[in-house]
Tab-separated table of C-alpha atoms in Angstrom:
chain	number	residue	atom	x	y	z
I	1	UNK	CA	12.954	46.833	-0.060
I	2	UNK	CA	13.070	44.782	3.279
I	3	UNK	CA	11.030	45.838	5.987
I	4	UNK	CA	13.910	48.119	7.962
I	5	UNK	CA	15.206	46.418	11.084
I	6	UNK	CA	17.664	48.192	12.941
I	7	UNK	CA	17.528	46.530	16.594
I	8	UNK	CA	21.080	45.709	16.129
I	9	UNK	CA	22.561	48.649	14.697
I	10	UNK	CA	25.043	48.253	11.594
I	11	UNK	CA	28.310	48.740	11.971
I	12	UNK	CA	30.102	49.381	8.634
I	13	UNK	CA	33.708	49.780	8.595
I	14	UNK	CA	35.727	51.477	5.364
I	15	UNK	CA	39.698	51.494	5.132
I	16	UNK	CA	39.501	54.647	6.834
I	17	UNK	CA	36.494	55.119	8.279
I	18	UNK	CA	34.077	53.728	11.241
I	19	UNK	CA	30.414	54.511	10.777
I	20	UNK	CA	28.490	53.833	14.381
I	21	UNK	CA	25.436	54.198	16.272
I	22	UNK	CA	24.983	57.998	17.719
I	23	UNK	CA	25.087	57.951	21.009
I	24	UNK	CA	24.679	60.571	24.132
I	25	UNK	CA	28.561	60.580	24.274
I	26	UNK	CA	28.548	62.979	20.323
I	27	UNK	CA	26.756	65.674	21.590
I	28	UNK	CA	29.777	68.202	21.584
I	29	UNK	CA	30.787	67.429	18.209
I	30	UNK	CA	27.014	66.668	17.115
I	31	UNK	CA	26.625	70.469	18.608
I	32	UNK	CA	29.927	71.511	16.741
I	33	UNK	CA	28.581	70.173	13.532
I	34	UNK	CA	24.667	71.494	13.721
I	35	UNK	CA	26.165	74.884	15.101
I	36	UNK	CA	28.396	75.507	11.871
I	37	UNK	CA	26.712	78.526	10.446
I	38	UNK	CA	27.746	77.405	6.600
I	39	UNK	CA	26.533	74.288	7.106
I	40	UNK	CA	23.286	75.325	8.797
I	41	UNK	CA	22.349	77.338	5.434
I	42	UNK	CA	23.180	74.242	3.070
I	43	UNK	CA	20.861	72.107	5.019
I	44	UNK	CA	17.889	74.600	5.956
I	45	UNK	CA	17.970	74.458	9.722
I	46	UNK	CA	18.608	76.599	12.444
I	47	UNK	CA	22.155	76.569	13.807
I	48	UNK	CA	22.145	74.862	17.413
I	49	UNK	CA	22.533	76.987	20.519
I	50	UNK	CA	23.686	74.857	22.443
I	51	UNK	CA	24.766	71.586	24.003
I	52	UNK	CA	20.736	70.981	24.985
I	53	UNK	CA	19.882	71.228	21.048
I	54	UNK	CA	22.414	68.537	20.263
I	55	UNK	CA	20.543	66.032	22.941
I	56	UNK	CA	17.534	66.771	22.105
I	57	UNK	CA	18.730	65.575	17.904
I	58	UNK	CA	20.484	62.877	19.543
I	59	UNK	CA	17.104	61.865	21.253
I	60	UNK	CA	15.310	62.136	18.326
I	61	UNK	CA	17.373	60.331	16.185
I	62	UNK	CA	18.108	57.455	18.916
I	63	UNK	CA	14.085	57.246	18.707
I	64	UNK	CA	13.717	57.208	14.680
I	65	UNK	CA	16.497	54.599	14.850
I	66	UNK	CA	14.744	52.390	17.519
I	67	UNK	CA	11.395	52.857	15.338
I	68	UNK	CA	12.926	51.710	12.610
I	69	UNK	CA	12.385	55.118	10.496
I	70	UNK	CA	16.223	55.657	10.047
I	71	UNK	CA	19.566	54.329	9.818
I	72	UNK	CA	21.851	57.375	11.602
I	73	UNK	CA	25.574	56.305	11.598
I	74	UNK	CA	28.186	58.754	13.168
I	75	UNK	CA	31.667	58.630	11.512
I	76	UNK	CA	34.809	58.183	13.332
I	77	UNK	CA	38.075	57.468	12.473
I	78	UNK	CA	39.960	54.023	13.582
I	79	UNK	CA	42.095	55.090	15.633
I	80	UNK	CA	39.844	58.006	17.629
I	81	UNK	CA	35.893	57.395	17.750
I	82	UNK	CA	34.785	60.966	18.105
I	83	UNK	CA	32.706	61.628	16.024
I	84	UNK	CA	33.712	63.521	12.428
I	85	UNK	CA	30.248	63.622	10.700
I	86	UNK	CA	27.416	61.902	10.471
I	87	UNK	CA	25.774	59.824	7.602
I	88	UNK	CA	22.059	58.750	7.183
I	89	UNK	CA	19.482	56.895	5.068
I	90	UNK	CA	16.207	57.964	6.191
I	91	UNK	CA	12.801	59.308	4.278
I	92	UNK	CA	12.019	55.372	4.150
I	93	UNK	CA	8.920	54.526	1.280
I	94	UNK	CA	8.968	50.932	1.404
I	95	UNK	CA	6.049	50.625	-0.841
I	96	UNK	CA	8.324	52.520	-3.745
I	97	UNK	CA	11.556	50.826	-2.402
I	98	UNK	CA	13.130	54.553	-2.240
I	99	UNK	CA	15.864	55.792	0.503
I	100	UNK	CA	17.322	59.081	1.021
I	101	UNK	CA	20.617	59.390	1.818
I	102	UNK	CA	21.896	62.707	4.169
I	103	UNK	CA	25.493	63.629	5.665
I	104	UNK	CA	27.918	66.350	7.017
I	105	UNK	CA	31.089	66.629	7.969
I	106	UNK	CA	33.242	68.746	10.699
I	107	UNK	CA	35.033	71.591	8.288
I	108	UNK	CA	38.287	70.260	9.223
I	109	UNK	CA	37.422	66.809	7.703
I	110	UNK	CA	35.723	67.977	4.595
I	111	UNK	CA	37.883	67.310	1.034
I	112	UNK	CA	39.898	64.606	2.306
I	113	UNK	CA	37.207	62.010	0.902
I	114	UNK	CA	35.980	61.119	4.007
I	115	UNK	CA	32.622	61.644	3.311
I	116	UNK	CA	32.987	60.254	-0.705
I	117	UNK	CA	34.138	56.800	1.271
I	118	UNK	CA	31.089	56.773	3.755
I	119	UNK	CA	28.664	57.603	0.946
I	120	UNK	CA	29.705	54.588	-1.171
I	121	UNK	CA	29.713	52.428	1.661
I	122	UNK	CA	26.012	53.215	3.043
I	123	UNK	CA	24.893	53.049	-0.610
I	124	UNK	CA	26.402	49.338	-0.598
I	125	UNK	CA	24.562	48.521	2.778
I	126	UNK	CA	21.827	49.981	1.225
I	127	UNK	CA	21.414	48.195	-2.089
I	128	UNK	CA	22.727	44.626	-0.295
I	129	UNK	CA	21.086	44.765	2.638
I	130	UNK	CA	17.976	46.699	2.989
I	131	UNK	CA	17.333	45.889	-1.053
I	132	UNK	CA	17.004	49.255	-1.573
I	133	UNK	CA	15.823	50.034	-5.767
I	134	UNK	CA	16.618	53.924	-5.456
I	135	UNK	CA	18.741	56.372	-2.984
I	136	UNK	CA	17.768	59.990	-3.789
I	137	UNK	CA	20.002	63.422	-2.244
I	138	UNK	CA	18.266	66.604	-1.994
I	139	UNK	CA	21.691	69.507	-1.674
I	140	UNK	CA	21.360	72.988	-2.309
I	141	UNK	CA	22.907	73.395	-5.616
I	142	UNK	CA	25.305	76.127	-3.349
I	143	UNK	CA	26.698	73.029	-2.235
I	144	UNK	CA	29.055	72.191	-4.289
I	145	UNK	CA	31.202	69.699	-2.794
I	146	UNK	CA	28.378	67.959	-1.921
I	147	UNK	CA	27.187	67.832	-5.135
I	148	UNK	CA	30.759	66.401	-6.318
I	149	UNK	CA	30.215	63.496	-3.908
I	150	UNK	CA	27.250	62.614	-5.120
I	151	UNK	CA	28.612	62.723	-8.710
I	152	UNK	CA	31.430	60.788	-7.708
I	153	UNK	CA	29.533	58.041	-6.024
I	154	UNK	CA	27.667	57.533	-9.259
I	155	UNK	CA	24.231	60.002	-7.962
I	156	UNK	CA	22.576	61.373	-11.381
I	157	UNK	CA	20.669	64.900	-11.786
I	158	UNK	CA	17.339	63.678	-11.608
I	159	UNK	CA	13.723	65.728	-12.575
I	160	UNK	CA	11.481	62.465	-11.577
I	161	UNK	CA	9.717	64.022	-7.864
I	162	UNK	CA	10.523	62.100	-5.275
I	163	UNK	CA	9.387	62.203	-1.915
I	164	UNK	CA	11.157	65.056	0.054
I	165	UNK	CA	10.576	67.691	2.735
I	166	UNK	CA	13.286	70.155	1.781
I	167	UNK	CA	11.610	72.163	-0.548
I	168	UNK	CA	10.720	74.727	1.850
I	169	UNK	CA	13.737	74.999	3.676
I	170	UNK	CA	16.696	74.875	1.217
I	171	UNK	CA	17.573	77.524	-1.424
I	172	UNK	CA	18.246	76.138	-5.014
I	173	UNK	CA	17.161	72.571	-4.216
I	174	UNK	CA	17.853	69.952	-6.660
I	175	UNK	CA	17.325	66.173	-6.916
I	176	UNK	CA	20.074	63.267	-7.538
I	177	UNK	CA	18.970	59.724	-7.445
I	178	UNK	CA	21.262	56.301	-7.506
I	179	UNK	CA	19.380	52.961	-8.986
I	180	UNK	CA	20.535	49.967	-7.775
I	181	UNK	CA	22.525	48.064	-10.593
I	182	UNK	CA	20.859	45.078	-12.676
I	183	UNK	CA	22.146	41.833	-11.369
């Protein structure tokens, strides 16, 4: 795995999709999405409260993004840039060449395979261009459909530990991992 560089920020686009830096301007939907009580319980964190909580994430993940700790795309649409969801690969261990990848989506996006289409395109960027070896997804197994993404993007149930730091605050947790093909 390449030494992460993300001073200019990759832009990937799909056939329906546009996944872009986060910026200041996604805080109401960024607020929107972290504020979704269902969605708050599949991921372990407390719902925002506010428009405040959504700068301060946006501030923090501005800052792992300039530190080169995470690559934090939000999703848009073509024709409309707010944002829809957002999309990461984060939990860097260069030494071990592992990723983890980490998403959400508004409610009224979800099983349109939106999210299906931004997962296979990160893992791309992330095999091709960061040489990524392994991408690893920690859902609830209550999360269903985002366990059916991950099986659909070719993610396997895994029992190898990897490094996470879920376990405390997601029920059910399990562990899929994606190895980069053989050449």
């Amino acid at each position: 795995m390449k030494d992460p560089d993300f001073s200019t920020f990759p832009i990937i686009k799909t056939s329906r999709l546009i996944l872009r830096e986060l910026s200041a301007q996604d805080a109401l939907p960024i607020h929107a999405l972290r504020s979704d009580p269902k969605i708050a319980a599949l991921t372990g964190r407390v719902p925002s409260t506010g428009i405040e909580d959504a700068m301060a994430h946006i501030y923090k993940i501005i800052k792992l993004v300039e530190n080169n700790a995470s690559a934090y795309w939000a999703i848009s649409l073509p024709d409309n840039p707010s944002l829809i969801g957002t999309i990461c690969l984060w939990n860097l261990d260069i030494e071990n060449e592992v990723a983890e990848i980490g998403y959400e989506l508004l409610p009224e996006f979800q099983g349109k395979g939106f999210m299906r289409e931004a997962v296979a395109a990160v893992v791309k960027y992330a095999f091709e261009e960061m040489e990524v070896k392994t991408i690893t997804a920690f859902p609830s197994a209550n999360n269903i459909p985002s366990v059916k993404v991950l099986k659909m993007t070719g993610f396997k149930r895994e029992s190898k530990a990897y490094q996470n730091v879920h376990e405390d605050n997601v029920d059910n947790l399990i562990t899929f991992s994606l190895t980069m093909p053989a050449l």
